[in-house]
């Protein structure tokens, strides 16, 4: 049997806001609310994985890292710049405006309002 990750829960102060933010920056599909009372806001990452945002008071930020091809990386970077969202090349300084990542040719980090730290690494 092949095993794939189906979904993971991402805590956020406001699940709808956090899901819209990530979907907009990454170009992911924002799915309708899910769960018994719509308490999850899923974001489709690919054909097998969703990130299910859930409001959690006092949520501590998580680190989620994505590999992307060069064109997708460029599109993410453009949306960050256009939206005035700070980004940087290091998790300690995700607002220095640099993309010279220590593990790949180009990469960046950015945060959402809940403190989740997102990393995008270009494969080329």
PDB file of C-alpha atoms in Angstrom:
ATOM      1  CA  UNK A   1       0.000   0.000   0.000  1.00  0.00           C
ATOM      2  CA  UNK A   2       1.223   3.468  -0.853  1.00  0.00           C
ATOM      3  CA  UNK A   3       0.876   5.977   1.959  1.00  0.00           C
ATOM      4  CA  UNK A   4       0.220   9.651   1.316  1.00  0.00           C
ATOM      5  CA  UNK A   5      -0.552  12.499   3.657  1.00  0.00           C
ATOM      6  CA  UNK A   6      -4.225  13.392   3.159  1.00  0.00           C
ATOM      7  CA  UNK A   7      -4.492  16.499   5.343  1.00  0.00           C
ATOM      8  CA  UNK A   8      -3.022  18.213   8.331  1.00  0.00           C
ATOM      9  CA  UNK A   9      -4.557  20.718  10.721  1.00  0.00           C
ATOM     10  CA  UNK A  10      -3.045  24.201  10.773  1.00  0.00           C
ATOM     11  CA  UNK A  11      -3.981  26.213  13.866  1.00  0.00           C
ATOM     12  CA  UNK A  12      -4.828  29.870  13.334  1.00  0.00           C
ATOM     13  CA  UNK A  13      -6.354  32.771  15.222  1.00  0.00           C
ATOM     14  CA  UNK A  14      -8.930  33.053  12.413  1.00  0.00           C
ATOM     15  CA  UNK A  15      -9.142  29.949  10.219  1.00  0.00           C
ATOM     16  CA  UNK A  16     -10.962  31.675   7.336  1.00  0.00           C
ATOM     17  CA  UNK A  17      -8.500  34.584   7.176  1.00  0.00           C
ATOM     18  CA  UNK A  18      -5.437  32.323   7.393  1.00  0.00           C
ATOM     19  CA  UNK A  19      -6.754  29.976   4.691  1.00  0.00           C
ATOM     20  CA  UNK A  20      -7.609  32.856   2.330  1.00  0.00           C
ATOM     21  CA  UNK A  21      -4.167  34.380   2.917  1.00  0.00           C
ATOM     22  CA  UNK A  22      -2.209  31.218   2.134  1.00  0.00           C
ATOM     23  CA  UNK A  23      -4.395  30.251  -0.833  1.00  0.00           C
ATOM     24  CA  UNK A  24      -4.002  33.737  -2.287  1.00  0.00           C
ATOM     25  CA  UNK A  25      -0.225  33.896  -1.879  1.00  0.00           C
ATOM     26  CA  UNK A  26       0.477  30.356  -3.038  1.00  0.00           C
ATOM     27  CA  UNK A  27      -2.169  30.184  -5.773  1.00  0.00           C
ATOM     28  CA  UNK A  28      -3.856  27.230  -4.062  1.00  0.00           C
ATOM     29  CA  UNK A  29      -7.566  26.408  -4.246  1.00  0.00           C
ATOM     30  CA  UNK A  30      -9.612  27.585  -1.258  1.00  0.00           C
ATOM     31  CA  UNK A  31     -12.237  24.923  -0.527  1.00  0.00           C
ATOM     32  CA  UNK A  32     -15.630  25.433   1.163  1.00  0.00           C
ATOM     33  CA  UNK A  33     -15.779  25.204   4.957  1.00  0.00           C
ATOM     34  CA  UNK A  34     -15.714  21.635   6.268  1.00  0.00           C
ATOM     35  CA  UNK A  35     -16.308  19.831   9.541  1.00  0.00           C
ATOM     36  CA  UNK A  36     -19.389  19.566  11.712  1.00  0.00           C
ATOM     37  CA  UNK A  37     -19.907  23.300  12.066  1.00  0.00           C
ATOM     38  CA  UNK A  38     -17.640  24.514   9.279  1.00  0.00           C
ATOM     39  CA  UNK A  39     -14.801  24.752  11.780  1.00  0.00           C
ATOM     40  CA  UNK A  40     -12.198  23.787   9.170  1.00  0.00           C
ATOM     41  CA  UNK A  41     -11.250  25.889   6.168  1.00  0.00           C
ATOM     42  CA  UNK A  42      -9.359  23.578   3.795  1.00  0.00           C
ATOM     43  CA  UNK A  43      -6.842  24.700   1.219  1.00  0.00           C
ATOM     44  CA  UNK A  44      -6.048  22.261  -1.604  1.00  0.00           C
ATOM     45  CA  UNK A  45      -2.252  21.982  -1.986  1.00  0.00           C
ATOM     46  CA  UNK A  46      -2.272  19.198  -4.588  1.00  0.00           C
ATOM     47  CA  UNK A  47      -4.392  16.206  -5.616  1.00  0.00           C
ATOM     48  CA  UNK A  48      -3.774  14.344  -2.343  1.00  0.00           C
ATOM     49  CA  UNK A  49      -3.170  17.011   0.307  1.00  0.00           C
ATOM     50  CA  UNK A  50      -5.214  19.710   1.986  1.00  0.00           C
ATOM     51  CA  UNK A  51      -4.193  22.019   4.789  1.00  0.00           C
ATOM     52  CA  UNK A  52      -7.223  22.294   7.068  1.00  0.00           C
ATOM     53  CA  UNK A  53      -7.084  25.575   8.953  1.00  0.00           C
ATOM     54  CA  UNK A  54      -8.825  25.568  12.336  1.00  0.00           C
ATOM     55  CA  UNK A  55      -9.368  28.482  14.680  1.00  0.00           C
ATOM     56  CA  UNK A  56      -7.490  27.839  17.910  1.00  0.00           C
ATOM     57  CA  UNK A  57      -7.307  30.538  20.587  1.00  0.00           C
ATOM     58  CA  UNK A  58      -3.689  31.124  21.517  1.00  0.00           C
ATOM     59  CA  UNK A  59      -2.518  29.172  18.459  1.00  0.00           C
ATOM     60  CA  UNK A  60       1.235  28.759  18.218  1.00  0.00           C
ATOM     61  CA  UNK A  61       2.691  29.101  14.749  1.00  0.00           C
ATOM     62  CA  UNK A  62       3.773  26.088  12.724  1.00  0.00           C
ATOM     63  CA  UNK A  63       6.415  25.822   9.997  1.00  0.00           C
ATOM     64  CA  UNK A  64       5.223  24.512   6.637  1.00  0.00           C
ATOM     65  CA  UNK A  65       7.693  24.170   3.748  1.00  0.00           C
ATOM     66  CA  UNK A  66       6.870  23.848   0.054  1.00  0.00           C
ATOM     67  CA  UNK A  67       8.996  22.892  -2.945  1.00  0.00           C
ATOM     68  CA  UNK A  68       8.047  24.790  -6.087  1.00  0.00           C
ATOM     69  CA  UNK A  69       9.217  24.971  -9.671  1.00  0.00           C
ATOM     70  CA  UNK A  70      10.813  28.236 -10.830  1.00  0.00           C
ATOM     71  CA  UNK A  71       7.631  29.640 -12.418  1.00  0.00           C
ATOM     72  CA  UNK A  72       5.545  28.944  -9.301  1.00  0.00           C
ATOM     73  CA  UNK A  73       8.234  30.471  -7.073  1.00  0.00           C
ATOM     74  CA  UNK A  74       8.276  33.600  -9.249  1.00  0.00           C
ATOM     75  CA  UNK A  75       4.468  33.849  -9.033  1.00  0.00           C
ATOM     76  CA  UNK A  76       4.528  33.472  -5.229  1.00  0.00           C
ATOM     77  CA  UNK A  77       7.246  36.119  -4.951  1.00  0.00           C
ATOM     78  CA  UNK A  78       5.273  38.485  -7.192  1.00  0.00           C
ATOM     79  CA  UNK A  79       2.129  38.055  -5.060  1.00  0.00           C
ATOM     80  CA  UNK A  80       4.105  38.715  -1.869  1.00  0.00           C
ATOM     81  CA  UNK A  81       5.612  41.884  -3.337  1.00  0.00           C
ATOM     82  CA  UNK A  82       2.285  43.031  -4.788  1.00  0.00           C
ATOM     83  CA  UNK A  83       0.513  42.422  -1.466  1.00  0.00           C
ATOM     84  CA  UNK A  84       3.221  44.126   0.588  1.00  0.00           C
ATOM     85  CA  UNK A  85       3.799  40.915   2.554  1.00  0.00           C
ATOM     86  CA  UNK A  86       7.254  40.837   4.170  1.00  0.00           C
ATOM     87  CA  UNK A  87       9.491  37.923   3.184  1.00  0.00           C
ATOM     88  CA  UNK A  88      13.091  36.929   3.717  1.00  0.00           C
ATOM     89  CA  UNK A  89      15.691  34.250   3.184  1.00  0.00           C
ATOM     90  CA  UNK A  90      16.006  33.100   6.791  1.00  0.00           C
ATOM     91  CA  UNK A  91      13.448  31.953   9.371  1.00  0.00           C
ATOM     92  CA  UNK A  92      14.984  34.326  11.913  1.00  0.00           C
ATOM     93  CA  UNK A  93      14.593  37.281   9.523  1.00  0.00           C
ATOM     94  CA  UNK A  94      11.548  36.515   7.356  1.00  0.00           C
ATOM     95  CA  UNK A  95      11.305  40.194   6.468  1.00  0.00           C
ATOM     96  CA  UNK A  96      14.729  41.035   5.010  1.00  0.00           C
ATOM     97  CA  UNK A  97      13.481  40.959   1.383  1.00  0.00           C
ATOM     98  CA  UNK A  98      16.074  38.417   0.272  1.00  0.00           C
ATOM     99  CA  UNK A  99      15.611  35.112  -1.586  1.00  0.00           C
ATOM    100  CA  UNK A 100      19.159  33.678  -1.414  1.00  0.00           C
ATOM    101  CA  UNK A 101      18.134  30.650   0.636  1.00  0.00           C
ATOM    102  CA  UNK A 102      20.807  28.620   2.476  1.00  0.00           C
ATOM    103  CA  UNK A 103      19.476  25.244   1.203  1.00  0.00           C
ATOM    104  CA  UNK A 104      18.621  25.995  -2.431  1.00  0.00           C
ATOM    105  CA  UNK A 105      19.266  28.484  -5.224  1.00  0.00           C
ATOM    106  CA  UNK A 106      16.233  30.605  -4.319  1.00  0.00           C
ATOM    107  CA  UNK A 107      13.874  30.395  -1.406  1.00  0.00           C
ATOM    108  CA  UNK A 108      11.955  32.537   1.029  1.00  0.00           C
ATOM    109  CA  UNK A 109      10.033  32.588   4.271  1.00  0.00           C
ATOM    110  CA  UNK A 110       6.914  34.570   5.185  1.00  0.00           C
ATOM    111  CA  UNK A 111       4.458  34.625   8.109  1.00  0.00           C
ATOM    112  CA  UNK A 112       0.702  34.854   8.416  1.00  0.00           C
ATOM    113  CA  UNK A 113      -1.187  36.808  11.093  1.00  0.00           C
ATOM    114  CA  UNK A 114      -1.272  33.690  13.315  1.00  0.00           C
ATOM    115  CA  UNK A 115       2.505  33.328  13.332  1.00  0.00           C
ATOM    116  CA  UNK A 116       2.645  30.362  10.948  1.00  0.00           C
ATOM    117  CA  UNK A 117       5.940  30.427   9.070  1.00  0.00           C
ATOM    118  CA  UNK A 118       5.804  29.365   5.426  1.00  0.00           C
ATOM    119  CA  UNK A 119       8.872  28.424   3.406  1.00  0.00           C
ATOM    120  CA  UNK A 120       8.948  28.221  -0.387  1.00  0.00           C
ATOM    121  CA  UNK A 121      12.006  26.704  -2.077  1.00  0.00           C
ATOM    122  CA  UNK A 122      12.579  26.864  -5.828  1.00  0.00           C
ATOM    123  CA  UNK A 123      13.644  23.554  -7.325  1.00  0.00           C
ATOM    124  CA  UNK A 124      15.712  25.285 -10.018  1.00  0.00           C
TER     125      UNK A 124
END
